[in-house]
Coordinates of C-alpha atoms and ligand atoms in Angstrom, one line a residue:
Chain A
M1 CA 11.5 -48.7 25.4
K2 CA 10.7 -51.4 22.9
S3 CA 8.0 -50.7 20.4
V4 CA 5.8 -53.5 19.3
D5 CA 5.0 -53.5 15.6
N6 CA 1.3 -52.7 15.7
V7 CA 1.3 -50.0 18.4
V8 CA 0.6 -46.6 16.8
L9 CA 0.5 -44.6 20.0
R10 CA 2.2 -45.1 23.3
A11 CA 1.8 -42.7 26.3
E12 CA 4.0 -43.1 29.3
S13 CA 3.4 -41.3 32.6
L14 CA 1.9 -38.3 30.9
T15 CA 1.5 -35.3 33.2
K16 CA 0.3 -31.8 32.2
I17 CA 0.3 -29.0 34.7
Y18 CA -1.3 -25.7 33.8
R19 CA -0.2 -22.7 35.8
R20 CA -2.5 -19.8 36.3
G21 CA -0.5 -17.3 38.4
V22 CA 0.3 -19.1 41.6
E23 CA -2.4 -21.7 41.1
E24 CA -1.5 -25.0 39.6
V25 CA -3.9 -27.3 37.7
R26 CA -2.9 -30.9 37.3
A27 CA -5.0 -31.5 34.1
L28 CA -3.3 -34.9 33.6
D29 CA -1.4 -36.9 36.1
G30 CA 0.7 -39.9 35.2
V31 CA -1.4 -41.2 32.4
T32 CA -0.1 -44.4 30.7
F33 CA -1.7 -46.3 27.9
S34 CA -1.1 -47.5 24.3
I35 CA -3.2 -47.9 21.3
E36 CA -2.8 -50.4 18.5
E37 CA -3.2 -49.8 14.8
G38 CA -6.8 -50.1 13.7
E39 CA -8.2 -49.6 17.1
F40 CA -11.3 -47.4 17.8
V41 CA -10.9 -45.9 21.2
S42 CA -13.1 -43.5 23.0
I43 CA -12.0 -41.2 25.9
V44 CA -14.7 -40.4 28.4
G45 CA -14.9 -38.6 31.7
Q46 CA -16.6 -35.7 33.4
S47 CA -16.1 -32.1 32.2
G48 CA -12.7 -30.9 33.3
S49 CA -11.3 -34.4 33.7
G50 CA -8.5 -33.7 31.2
K51 CA -9.9 -35.2 27.9
T52 CA -9.1 -32.3 25.7
T53 CA -5.8 -31.9 27.3
L54 CA -4.9 -35.5 26.5
L55 CA -6.1 -35.1 22.9
N56 CA -3.9 -32.0 22.6
L57 CA -0.9 -33.9 23.8
I58 CA -1.5 -36.9 21.5
G59 CA -2.1 -34.5 18.6
C60 CA 1.2 -32.7 19.1
M61 CA -0.6 -29.5 19.7
D62 CA 0.9 -29.1 23.2
T63 CA 3.8 -30.6 25.1
P64 CA 3.4 -32.5 28.4
T65 CA 5.0 -31.2 31.6
S66 CA 6.5 -34.7 32.0
G67 CA 6.2 -38.1 30.5
T68 CA 6.6 -39.3 26.9
I69 CA 4.5 -40.0 23.8
E70 CA 5.4 -42.1 20.9
I71 CA 3.6 -42.0 17.6
D72 CA 4.5 -44.6 15.0
G73 CA 7.7 -45.2 17.0
H74 CA 8.7 -41.5 17.0
E75 CA 9.1 -39.8 20.3
T76 CA 7.0 -36.7 20.0
S77 CA 6.8 -35.0 23.4
R78 CA 9.9 -32.9 23.0
L79 CA 9.6 -31.8 19.4
S80 CA 10.2 -28.3 18.1
D81 CA 7.3 -26.3 16.7
R82 CA 8.5 -27.0 13.2
Q83 CA 8.7 -30.7 13.8
S84 CA 5.4 -31.0 15.5
T85 CA 3.7 -29.1 12.7
R86 CA 5.2 -31.5 10.2
L87 CA 4.0 -34.4 12.3
R88 CA 0.4 -33.1 12.6
S89 CA 0.4 -32.5 8.9
E90 CA 1.6 -36.0 8.0
K91 CA 0.3 -38.3 10.7
I92 CA -2.7 -36.7 12.4
G93 CA -6.2 -35.7 11.4
F94 CA -8.3 -33.5 13.7
V95 CA -12.1 -33.3 14.0
F96 CA -13.5 -30.6 16.3
Q97 CA -16.7 -30.1 18.1
H98 CA -17.1 -26.7 16.4
F99 CA -16.2 -28.3 12.9
G100 CA -13.4 -25.7 12.5
L101 CA -14.1 -25.1 8.8
I102 CA -12.7 -21.9 7.3
P103 CA -15.7 -19.8 6.4
T104 CA -14.0 -18.0 3.5
L105 CA -13.2 -21.2 1.7
S106 CA -15.5 -23.6 -0.3
V107 CA -16.1 -27.1 0.9
E108 CA -13.5 -28.4 -1.6
E109 CA -11.0 -25.8 -0.7
N110 CA -11.4 -26.6 3.0
I111 CA -10.8 -30.3 2.3
M112 CA -7.7 -29.4 0.3
L113 CA -6.3 -27.1 3.0
P114 CA -4.0 -29.7 4.7
T115 CA -2.5 -30.6 1.3
L116 CA -1.7 -27.0 0.8
F117 CA 0.3 -26.7 4.0
A118 CA 1.9 -30.1 3.4
R119 CA 2.9 -28.9 -0.1
R120 CA 1.3 -31.8 -1.9
A121 CA -1.3 -32.1 -4.6
A122 CA -4.3 -34.2 -4.1
K123 CA -7.2 -33.0 -6.3
G124 CA -8.4 -36.5 -7.0
K125 CA -8.3 -37.5 -3.4
A126 CA -10.5 -34.6 -2.4
S127 CA -13.4 -35.6 -4.7
E128 CA -13.0 -39.2 -3.6
L129 CA -13.4 -38.2 0.0
L130 CA -16.3 -35.9 -0.8
E131 CA -18.0 -38.9 -2.4
Q132 CA -17.2 -41.0 0.6
V133 CA -18.9 -38.6 3.0
G134 CA -21.7 -38.1 0.5
L135 CA -21.2 -34.5 -0.3
S136 CA -20.0 -34.5 -3.9
H137 CA -22.9 -32.2 -4.9
R138 CA -21.8 -29.6 -2.3
H139 CA -18.2 -29.1 -3.3
K140 CA -18.6 -25.5 -4.4
H141 CA -20.7 -24.5 -1.3
R142 CA -19.4 -22.3 1.5
P143 CA -19.6 -23.8 5.0
H144 CA -22.4 -21.5 6.1
E145 CA -24.6 -23.0 3.4
L146 CA -24.3 -26.4 5.0
S147 CA -26.1 -28.1 7.9
G148 CA -24.1 -29.0 11.0
G149 CA -24.0 -32.6 10.0
E150 CA -22.7 -31.8 6.6
M151 CA -20.1 -29.5 8.0
Q152 CA -18.8 -32.2 10.3
R153 CA -18.6 -34.6 7.3
V154 CA -16.6 -32.0 5.4
A155 CA -14.3 -31.6 8.5
I156 CA -13.8 -35.4 8.6
A157 CA -13.0 -35.5 4.9
R158 CA -10.4 -32.7 5.5
A159 CA -8.9 -34.7 8.4
L160 CA -8.4 -37.6 6.1
I161 CA -6.9 -35.9 3.1
N162 CA -3.3 -36.4 4.1
S163 CA -3.9 -40.1 4.9
P164 CA -3.1 -39.8 8.6
A165 CA -2.1 -42.6 10.9
L166 CA -4.5 -41.3 13.6
L167 CA -7.8 -39.6 13.5
L168 CA -8.5 -37.5 16.7
A169 CA -11.9 -36.1 17.4
D170 CA -13.0 -33.9 20.3
E171 CA -16.8 -34.2 20.9
P172 CA -17.5 -34.6 17.1
T173 CA -21.2 -35.0 17.8
G174 CA -21.4 -32.4 20.5
N175 CA -23.0 -29.8 18.3
L176 CA -25.3 -32.2 16.3
D177 CA -28.7 -33.6 16.8
S178 CA -29.1 -37.3 17.3
T179 CA -29.8 -38.1 13.6
N180 CA -26.7 -36.3 12.4
G181 CA -24.8 -37.7 15.4
E182 CA -25.7 -41.2 14.2
A183 CA -24.5 -40.5 10.7
I184 CA -21.1 -39.4 12.1
L185 CA -21.0 -42.5 14.3
R186 CA -21.6 -44.7 11.2
L187 CA -18.9 -42.8 9.3
F188 CA -16.4 -43.4 12.1
T189 CA -17.3 -47.1 12.3
D190 CA -16.9 -47.5 8.5
L191 CA -13.6 -45.6 8.5
N192 CA -12.4 -47.8 11.3
R193 CA -13.4 -51.0 9.5
A194 CA -11.4 -49.8 6.6
G195 CA -8.4 -49.7 8.9
L196 CA -8.2 -46.2 10.3
T197 CA -7.1 -45.8 13.9
I198 CA -9.6 -43.5 15.7
I199 CA -9.5 -41.8 19.1
V200 CA -12.6 -39.9 20.0
V201 CA -13.4 -37.8 23.1
T202 CA -17.1 -38.0 23.6
H203 CA -20.1 -37.6 26.0
N204 CA -22.3 -39.4 23.5
P205 CA -22.9 -42.9 25.0
A206 CA -23.7 -44.4 21.5
L207 CA -20.4 -43.2 20.1
A208 CA -18.5 -44.2 23.2
D209 CA -20.0 -47.7 23.0
A210 CA -19.3 -48.0 19.3
A211 CA -15.6 -47.9 20.2
H212 CA -13.6 -51.1 20.9
R213 CA -12.3 -49.7 24.1
Q214 CA -12.9 -46.8 26.5
L215 CA -10.3 -44.8 28.3
N216 CA -11.9 -43.3 31.4
L217 CA -10.5 -40.1 32.8
Q218 CA -11.2 -38.7 36.3
D219 CA -9.4 -35.6 37.5
G220 CA -6.5 -36.3 35.3
H221 CA -6.1 -39.9 36.2
L222 CA -6.8 -42.9 33.9
L223 CA -9.2 -45.3 35.6
L224 CA -8.3 -49.0 35.3
E225 CA -10.9 -51.4 33.8
S226 CA -11.4 -52.8 37.3
Q227 CA -12.2 -49.4 38.7
L228 CA -15.1 -48.9 36.4
Chain B
M1 CA -0.3 -22.7 -2.6
L2 CA 0.0 -19.0 -3.1
V3 CA -3.3 -18.8 -5.0
T4 CA -5.2 -20.3 -2.1
L5 CA -3.4 -18.1 0.4
L6 CA -4.2 -15.0 -1.8
K7 CA -7.8 -16.1 -2.0
M8 CA -8.0 -16.5 1.7
A9 CA -6.4 -13.2 2.4
W10 CA -8.6 -11.4 -0.1
R11 CA -11.8 -12.9 1.3
N12 CA -10.7 -12.2 4.8
L13 CA -10.7 -8.5 3.9
F14 CA -14.4 -8.7 3.2
R15 CA -15.5 -10.3 6.4
R16 CA -15.8 -6.9 8.1
R17 CA -16.7 -4.7 5.2
L18 CA -17.2 -1.5 7.1
R19 CA -14.0 -1.8 9.0
T20 CA -12.1 -2.6 5.9
V21 CA -13.6 0.3 4.0
L22 CA -12.8 2.8 6.8
T23 CA -9.2 1.7 7.0
L24 CA -9.0 1.8 3.2
A25 CA -10.3 5.3 3.2
G26 CA -7.7 6.4 5.8
V27 CA -4.8 4.8 3.9
S28 CA -6.1 6.1 0.5
V29 CA -6.2 9.6 1.8
A30 CA -2.6 9.3 3.1
V31 CA -1.4 7.8 -0.2
A32 CA -3.2 10.5 -2.2
A33 CA -1.6 13.2 -0.1
L34 CA 1.8 11.6 -0.6
C35 CA 1.3 11.1 -4.3
S36 CA 0.1 14.7 -4.9
L37 CA 2.9 16.1 -2.9
L38 CA 5.5 14.2 -4.9
S39 CA 4.0 15.0 -8.2
F40 CA 3.9 18.7 -7.1
Q41 CA 7.5 18.4 -6.2
Q42 CA 8.4 17.1 -9.6
G43 CA 6.0 19.4 -11.5
Y44 CA 7.3 22.5 -9.8
Q45 CA 10.9 21.6 -10.4
N46 CA 10.3 20.8 -14.0
G47 CA 8.1 23.8 -14.4
M48 CA 10.8 26.1 -13.1
K49 CA 13.4 24.5 -15.3
G50 CA 11.1 24.9 -18.4
E51 CA 10.4 28.5 -17.4
L52 CA 14.1 29.3 -17.3
E53 CA 14.8 27.5 -20.6
R54 CA 12.0 29.4 -22.3
L55 CA 13.3 32.7 -20.9
G56 CA 16.5 31.8 -22.6
A57 CA 18.7 34.1 -20.5
H58 CA 21.3 33.1 -18.0
V59 CA 21.3 36.4 -16.3
L60 CA 18.6 38.9 -15.8
V61 CA 19.5 42.6 -15.4
V62 CA 16.7 44.5 -13.6
P63 CA 16.4 47.9 -11.9
K64 CA 17.4 48.1 -8.2
G65 CA 14.6 46.7 -6.1
C66 CA 13.6 43.3 -4.9
P67 CA 15.3 40.9 -7.3
Y68 CA 12.8 38.2 -6.8
D69 CA 9.9 40.5 -7.5
A70 CA 11.5 41.9 -10.6
A71 CA 12.4 38.4 -11.9
S72 CA 8.9 37.3 -11.2
I73 CA 7.6 40.2 -13.2
A74 CA 9.9 39.4 -16.1
L75 CA 8.7 35.8 -16.1
H76 CA 5.0 36.5 -15.9
G77 CA 4.5 39.9 -17.4
A78 CA 3.3 42.9 -15.5
S79 CA 3.9 46.6 -15.2
W80 CA 7.2 47.6 -13.6
P81 CA 7.6 50.0 -10.7
C82 CA 11.1 51.2 -11.8
Y83 CA 13.2 51.5 -14.9
L84 CA 16.8 51.1 -16.3
K85 CA 18.5 53.6 -18.5
E86 CA 19.0 52.3 -22.0
A87 CA 22.6 53.6 -21.8
Y88 CA 23.5 50.8 -19.4
L89 CA 22.9 48.3 -22.2
T90 CA 26.2 49.3 -23.8
Q91 CA 28.1 48.6 -20.6
V92 CA 26.4 45.2 -20.2
K93 CA 27.2 44.4 -23.8
R94 CA 30.9 45.4 -23.3
T95 CA 31.3 43.1 -20.3
E96 CA 33.5 40.1 -20.9
G97 CA 31.7 36.8 -21.2
V98 CA 28.4 38.4 -22.3
Q99 CA 27.4 36.8 -25.6
T100 CA 24.0 38.6 -26.1
A101 CA 22.2 41.3 -24.2
A102 CA 18.6 41.9 -25.3
P103 CA 16.9 45.0 -23.9
V104 CA 13.2 44.8 -23.0
L105 CA 10.7 47.4 -22.0
M106 CA 7.7 45.6 -20.5
N107 CA 4.3 47.0 -19.7
A108 CA 0.9 45.6 -18.7
N109 CA -2.5 47.2 -19.2
Y110 CA -5.7 45.7 -18.0
T111 CA -8.9 45.6 -20.0
E112 CA -12.3 46.1 -18.4
S113 CA -12.8 42.4 -18.2
G114 CA -9.5 42.1 -16.2
E115 CA -7.4 40.6 -19.0
A116 CA -3.7 41.6 -18.7
I117 CA -2.4 42.9 -22.0
V118 CA 1.4 42.7 -21.8
T119 CA 3.4 44.5 -24.4
L120 CA 7.2 44.2 -24.8
G121 CA 9.5 46.5 -26.7
V122 CA 12.3 44.4 -28.1
T123 CA 15.1 44.5 -30.5
P124 CA 16.2 41.6 -32.9
E125 CA 18.7 40.6 -30.2
I126 CA 16.0 38.9 -28.4
L127 CA 16.0 36.2 -31.2
A128 CA 19.5 35.2 -30.0
V129 CA 18.1 34.6 -26.5
K130 CA 14.8 33.0 -27.4
K131 CA 16.2 30.1 -29.4
N132 CA 12.9 28.2 -29.1
W133 CA 10.9 30.8 -30.9
L134 CA 9.3 29.9 -34.2
I135 CA 7.9 32.9 -36.1
A136 CA 5.4 32.9 -38.9
G137 CA 5.6 36.2 -40.8
A138 CA 8.1 38.8 -39.8
F139 CA 9.8 40.2 -36.7
P140 CA 8.6 43.8 -36.1
T141 CA 10.9 46.4 -37.6
S142 CA 8.9 49.7 -37.6
N143 CA 6.3 51.5 -35.5
G144 CA 2.8 50.0 -35.3
E145 CA 4.0 46.5 -36.1
V146 CA 3.5 43.7 -33.6
L147 CA 4.6 40.0 -33.2
V148 CA 1.7 38.3 -31.5
G149 CA 1.9 35.3 -29.1
S150 CA -0.1 32.2 -30.1
A151 CA -2.5 32.3 -27.2
F152 CA -3.2 36.0 -27.8
A153 CA -3.7 35.6 -31.5
K154 CA -6.1 32.7 -30.9
K155 CA -8.1 34.5 -28.3
H156 CA -8.5 37.7 -30.4
N157 CA -8.7 35.9 -33.8
L158 CA -5.7 37.6 -35.3
V159 CA -4.0 36.7 -38.5
I160 CA -0.9 38.1 -40.1
G161 CA -1.6 41.4 -41.9
Q162 CA -4.6 42.2 -39.7
T163 CA -4.9 45.5 -37.9
F164 CA -6.5 45.7 -34.5
D165 CA -7.0 48.1 -31.6
L166 CA -4.8 47.3 -28.6
P167 CA -7.3 46.3 -25.9
G168 CA -7.1 48.3 -22.7
S169 CA -5.4 51.4 -24.2
A170 CA -7.5 53.7 -26.2
G171 CA -6.5 54.9 -29.6
I172 CA -3.5 52.5 -30.3
S173 CA -3.8 50.5 -33.5
L174 CA -1.4 47.8 -34.3
K175 CA -0.7 45.6 -37.4
V176 CA 0.2 41.9 -37.0
C177 CA 3.4 41.4 -38.8
G178 CA 4.0 37.9 -37.4
T179 CA 2.8 35.3 -35.0
L180 CA 4.7 33.2 -32.6
A181 CA 4.2 29.4 -32.5
P182 CA 3.1 28.1 -29.0
T183 CA 6.0 28.1 -26.5
Q184 CA 3.9 26.8 -23.6
G185 CA 5.2 29.8 -21.6
A186 CA 4.2 33.3 -20.8
D187 CA 5.4 34.5 -24.3
D188 CA 2.3 33.0 -25.8
T189 CA 0.2 35.8 -24.3
Y190 CA 2.6 38.7 -25.1
L191 CA 2.7 41.3 -27.8
H192 CA 6.2 42.2 -29.0
L193 CA 6.8 45.6 -30.5
T194 CA 10.0 47.3 -31.6
L195 CA 11.8 48.8 -28.6
A196 CA 11.5 52.3 -30.0
D197 CA 7.8 51.9 -30.6
A198 CA 7.2 50.6 -27.1
Q199 CA 9.2 53.5 -25.6
R200 CA 7.1 55.9 -27.6
L201 CA 3.7 54.4 -26.8
M202 CA 4.5 54.0 -23.0
K203 CA 6.2 57.4 -22.9
R204 CA 9.4 55.9 -21.6
P205 CA 12.0 57.2 -24.0
G206 CA 15.5 55.8 -23.4
E207 CA 14.3 53.4 -20.7
L208 CA 14.2 49.7 -20.2
T209 CA 12.6 47.4 -17.7
H210 CA 15.1 44.6 -18.0
I211 CA 17.9 43.1 -20.0
L212 CA 18.1 39.4 -20.9
V213 CA 21.7 38.3 -20.9
R214 CA 23.1 35.1 -22.5
L215 CA 26.6 34.1 -21.6
S216 CA 29.2 32.7 -23.9
D217 CA 29.8 30.0 -21.3
P218 CA 27.2 29.5 -18.6
N219 CA 29.8 27.9 -16.4
E220 CA 31.5 31.3 -16.1
M221 CA 28.5 32.6 -14.3
E222 CA 30.3 33.8 -11.2
G223 CA 32.9 35.8 -13.0
V224 CA 30.5 37.5 -15.4
V225 CA 28.1 38.4 -12.6
G226 CA 31.0 39.9 -10.7
A227 CA 32.1 41.9 -13.7
L228 CA 28.6 43.2 -14.4
R229 CA 28.3 44.3 -10.8
A230 CA 31.6 46.0 -11.0
C231 CA 30.8 48.0 -14.1
E232 CA 30.0 51.7 -13.9
A233 CA 26.3 51.2 -14.0
G234 CA 26.5 48.3 -11.6
M235 CA 25.2 50.4 -8.7
E236 CA 21.9 51.1 -10.6
M237 CA 21.3 47.5 -11.6
N238 CA 20.5 44.3 -9.9
I239 CA 22.2 41.4 -11.6
V240 CA 20.2 38.2 -11.1
P241 CA 21.8 34.9 -12.0
L242 CA 18.8 32.9 -13.0
S243 CA 20.1 29.5 -11.8
H244 CA 20.5 31.1 -8.4
L245 CA 17.1 32.6 -8.6
F246 CA 15.8 29.2 -9.4
N247 CA 17.3 27.9 -6.2
T248 CA 16.1 30.9 -4.2
I249 CA 12.5 30.4 -5.4
Q250 CA 12.8 26.7 -4.6
E251 CA 13.8 27.6 -1.1
L252 CA 10.9 30.0 -0.8
V253 CA 8.6 27.1 -1.7
N254 CA 10.4 24.7 0.6
S255 CA 8.5 25.9 3.6
M256 CA 5.3 25.0 1.9
R257 CA 6.7 21.7 0.7
L258 CA 8.0 20.9 4.2
L259 CA 4.6 21.6 5.7
L260 CA 2.8 19.4 3.1
G261 CA 5.5 16.8 3.4
S262 CA 5.0 16.5 7.2
V263 CA 1.3 16.3 6.8
A264 CA 1.7 13.5 4.3
L265 CA 4.2 11.7 6.5
I266 CA 2.0 12.0 9.6
A267 CA -1.0 10.8 7.6
L268 CA 1.1 7.8 6.4
F269 CA 2.1 7.0 10.0
V270 CA -1.5 7.3 11.3
A271 CA -2.7 5.2 8.4
G272 CA 0.0 2.6 9.2
A273 CA -1.2 2.5 12.8
A274 CA -4.8 2.2 11.7
V275 CA -3.8 -0.7 9.4
S276 CA -1.9 -2.4 12.3
N277 CA -4.9 -2.0 14.5
T278 CA -7.4 -3.3 12.0
V279 CA -5.4 -6.4 11.2
M280 CA -4.7 -6.9 14.9
M281 CA -8.5 -6.9 15.6
A282 CA -9.0 -9.3 12.7
V283 CA -6.4 -11.6 14.2
S284 CA -8.0 -11.6 17.7
E285 CA -11.4 -12.3 16.2
R286 CA -9.9 -15.3 14.4
V287 CA -7.8 -16.9 17.2
R288 CA -9.6 -20.2 17.0
E289 CA -9.6 -20.3 13.2
I290 CA -5.8 -19.7 13.2
G291 CA -5.5 -22.5 15.7
V292 CA -7.4 -24.7 13.3
L293 CA -5.0 -23.7 10.5
R294 CA -2.1 -24.7 12.8
A295 CA -3.8 -28.0 13.7
V296 CA -4.2 -29.0 10.1
G297 CA -0.6 -28.4 9.3
A298 CA 0.0 -24.6 8.8
S299 CA 3.5 -23.6 10.0
K300 CA 4.1 -20.4 11.9
G301 CA 5.5 -19.0 8.6
D302 CA 2.3 -19.9 6.8
V303 CA 0.2 -18.0 9.3
F304 CA 2.6 -15.1 9.3
A305 CA 2.5 -15.0 5.5
L306 CA -1.3 -15.2 5.4
I307 CA -1.8 -12.2 7.7
L308 CA 1.0 -10.2 6.1
L309 CA -0.5 -10.9 2.7
E310 CA -3.9 -9.7 4.0
T311 CA -2.2 -6.4 5.3
L312 CA -0.4 -5.9 2.0
M313 CA -3.5 -6.4 0.0
L314 CA -5.4 -3.9 2.1
C315 CA -2.6 -1.4 1.7
L316 CA -2.1 -1.9 -2.0
I317 CA -5.8 -1.6 -2.7
A318 CA -5.7 1.7 -0.7
G319 CA -2.6 2.6 -2.6
V320 CA -4.3 2.2 -6.0
I321 CA -7.3 4.2 -4.8
G322 CA -5.0 6.9 -3.4
C323 CA -3.0 7.2 -6.6
L324 CA -6.2 7.4 -8.7
A325 CA -7.7 9.9 -6.3
S326 CA -4.6 12.0 -6.5
A327 CA -4.8 11.9 -10.3
V328 CA -8.5 12.9 -10.2
F329 CA -8.0 15.7 -7.8
A330 CA -4.8 17.0 -9.4
P331 CA -6.5 20.0 -11.0
F332 CA -8.0 21.1 -7.7
I333 CA -4.8 20.7 -5.8
E334 CA -3.1 22.6 -8.7
F335 CA -5.6 25.5 -8.3
W336 CA -5.2 25.5 -4.5
L337 CA -1.4 25.6 -4.6
R338 CA -1.2 28.2 -7.4
N339 CA -3.1 30.6 -5.2
R340 CA -0.7 30.1 -2.3
L341 CA 2.7 29.9 -3.9
P342 CA 4.9 33.0 -4.1
F343 CA 5.8 32.1 -7.6
S344 CA 4.6 29.4 -9.9
P345 CA 5.6 28.5 -13.4
T346 CA 3.1 28.3 -16.2
D347 CA 3.5 24.6 -16.6
T348 CA 1.2 22.2 -14.9
L349 CA 2.4 21.9 -11.3
V350 CA 0.6 18.7 -10.2
K351 CA 0.9 16.3 -13.1
P352 CA 0.0 12.7 -12.2
S353 CA 2.6 10.2 -13.6
L354 CA 2.7 6.5 -13.8
T355 CA 6.3 6.3 -12.4
L356 CA 5.4 8.4 -9.5
S357 CA 2.2 6.3 -8.8
L358 CA 4.3 3.1 -9.0
F359 CA 6.8 4.6 -6.6
C360 CA 3.9 5.6 -4.2
L361 CA 2.6 2.0 -4.4
L362 CA 6.0 0.6 -3.6
L363 CA 6.2 3.0 -0.6
T364 CA 2.7 2.0 0.5
G365 CA 3.7 -1.7 0.2
I366 CA 6.8 -1.1 2.4
F367 CA 4.7 0.8 4.9
G368 CA 2.1 -2.0 4.8
A369 CA 4.7 -4.6 5.4
I370 CA 5.9 -2.8 8.4
A371 CA 2.4 -2.2 9.7
G372 CA 1.6 -5.9 9.2
M373 CA 4.6 -7.2 11.1
L374 CA 3.2 -6.9 14.5
P375 CA -0.2 -8.5 13.9
S376 CA 1.4 -11.2 11.7
W377 CA 3.8 -12.0 14.4
R378 CA 1.1 -12.1 17.0
A379 CA -0.9 -14.5 14.8
A380 CA 2.1 -16.8 14.1
K381 CA 2.6 -17.0 17.9
L382 CA -0.9 -18.4 18.5
V383 CA -0.7 -22.0 19.6
P384 CA -2.5 -24.8 17.7
A385 CA -4.3 -25.9 21.0
L386 CA -6.5 -22.9 20.6
S387 CA -8.3 -24.8 17.9
M388 CA -9.9 -27.0 20.5
K389 CA -11.4 -24.1 22.4
Ligands
ATP1 N1 -4.9 -23.5 28.9 C1 -5.3 -23.8 30.1 N2 -4.8 -23.1 31.1 C2 -5.2 -23.4 32.4 N3 -5.9 -24.4 32.7 C3 -6.4 -25.2 31.7 C4 -6.1 -24.9 30.4 N4 -6.8 -25.9 29.6 C5 -7.4 -26.7 30.5 N5 -7.2 -26.3 31.7 C6 -7.8 -26.9 32.9 O1 -7.4 -28.3 32.9 C7 -8.4 -29.1 33.3 C8 -8.8 -30.1 32.2 O2 -9.3 -29.4 31.1 P1 -9.8 -30.1 29.8 O3 -10.1 -29.1 28.8 O4 -8.8 -31.1 29.3 O5 -11.1 -30.9 30.2 P2 -12.2 -31.7 29.4 O6 -12.2 -33.1 30.0 O7 -11.9 -31.6 28.0 O8 -13.5 -31.0 29.7 P3 -14.8 -30.8 28.8 O9 -15.5 -32.1 28.8 O10 -15.6 -29.7 29.6 O11 -14.3 -30.4 27.5 C9 -9.6 -28.2 33.6 O12 -9.6 -28.0 35.0 C10 -9.3 -26.9 32.9 O13 -9.8 -25.8 33.7
MG2 MG1 -12.9 -30.7 26.3

């Protein structure tokens, strides 16, 4: 397989089968696509169509039943736990619907968390990111003292601290009202303009439309543009 | 790295305060029990050793009867149910390997307030046995003279040259010819008269209660004891080698020690199970959070370390509380034990010590680490995809 210079992510015939006892669930079935550096892509589809499953595979949080994934030219679908941990740490930033902040740590400590596990120091970077998401004045606060929108901005800052090649977000506006949702949308657009590759799973039409491109999932299959 | 992990582990403990406090209480009690038991173990052994050293004798010769009982009386002072003939003393002295044989006639009277007044008739030979004695004034040489133990002198405000009525026995007046510097043993409460005077006052002419024997070479114990038993008066005397007695008493106390030890050990196991359970619950409550940690780059080892650290912290806090509690409650435990032991030395039995506390903390840490293994391993096995749930 040849890798073109500006492709950050290439998925080939991705299939994921979950087994619950004797029952088999084909959450993903032969999904093939690629994403170029600097793209802003949204993944849409009905509930249960396999969006989160796909994001898990892209983010090296799970391994496909068959098929391959390449990130930055590295085959990642058959990595050991140690290797995939390292890859997540270095190349991927995650944003969750539920924010996923650690309640016992301050805003600043939460943002620094990935640097801790990557064994790097990045004190200056943390305050820079805090400023970028407009929360410098909140760095000592605990997550429960913040609004949902603020929490999600902290989570985005945390996802960016190790300068990832890919930002993955699963329903980042799912727990937010429209105003806060718009703020996140603007932040994503700005980050993308600055060169960040973003893949976002969303039900939010505004966010989906803001992306350059939509991947449409239906029952584990990727629909072609012509099928839309 | 470590600082943030420590901080996380520490704060995690306070997320479920009541649960943490309950587990802390359980582990603290177990550690306190262990710590108290070990300090009793040490205190008792040292106390017995000190007691024997203060007694100064290697062998105790007592009248036929229960040797433990007689030895215990000799150590703590009481009235005797049976007597030795003074004539036996010569035979004991003649035995090869005996360096000094000091005859003693002991008696105890009780005052109306229940205080035991222990008088001993002794000869200057006792000075060769009691090498730790420091006497101010003179050793008694004639009738009516008394060498007073420091505690007795203090309690009754006696000074050298003073005459006082012997409490508990009407019409006996004694003159303090000397006082004994504190020995930390039973001698501090005793009154020492000349042997002849004691025999006269107790109406036991020519009789002794026991003989304190020092050997030329304590390593020759077996031979000398054999020789003493073989001598003419051997049938009338019980020869008690004190180092053996020491062991026998230790054995008597062993059953108590075994019981307490089992209780402490069971408590420690139960506490360990409680810790495992608490941390396991904490892990299952934080499945998604642990998934997030994995998602943002924590390795299995990092997660394992975090949970293990949390367990260790819990156990060490409990360990510190337990050690402190055992120090605070030491006097009560001392009192409780003293009332139940067949024989206890005058020294403090349950003496808290730093070394022992540190040892207990180490043991708690080891137990904590073992208790933390299962939940830590469970946590490390949680997959990063759980962060998406
Ligand atoms: N761990 C799992 N074990 C078994 N089946 C699973 C598991 N995770 C997902 N599935 C199944 O796989 C299918 C796709 O799930 P997925 O979570 O990817 O959907 P989704 O598109 O993210 O849905 P939603 O919009 O509701 O989040 C569903 O039928 C789901 O029940
Ligand atoms: Mg989903």
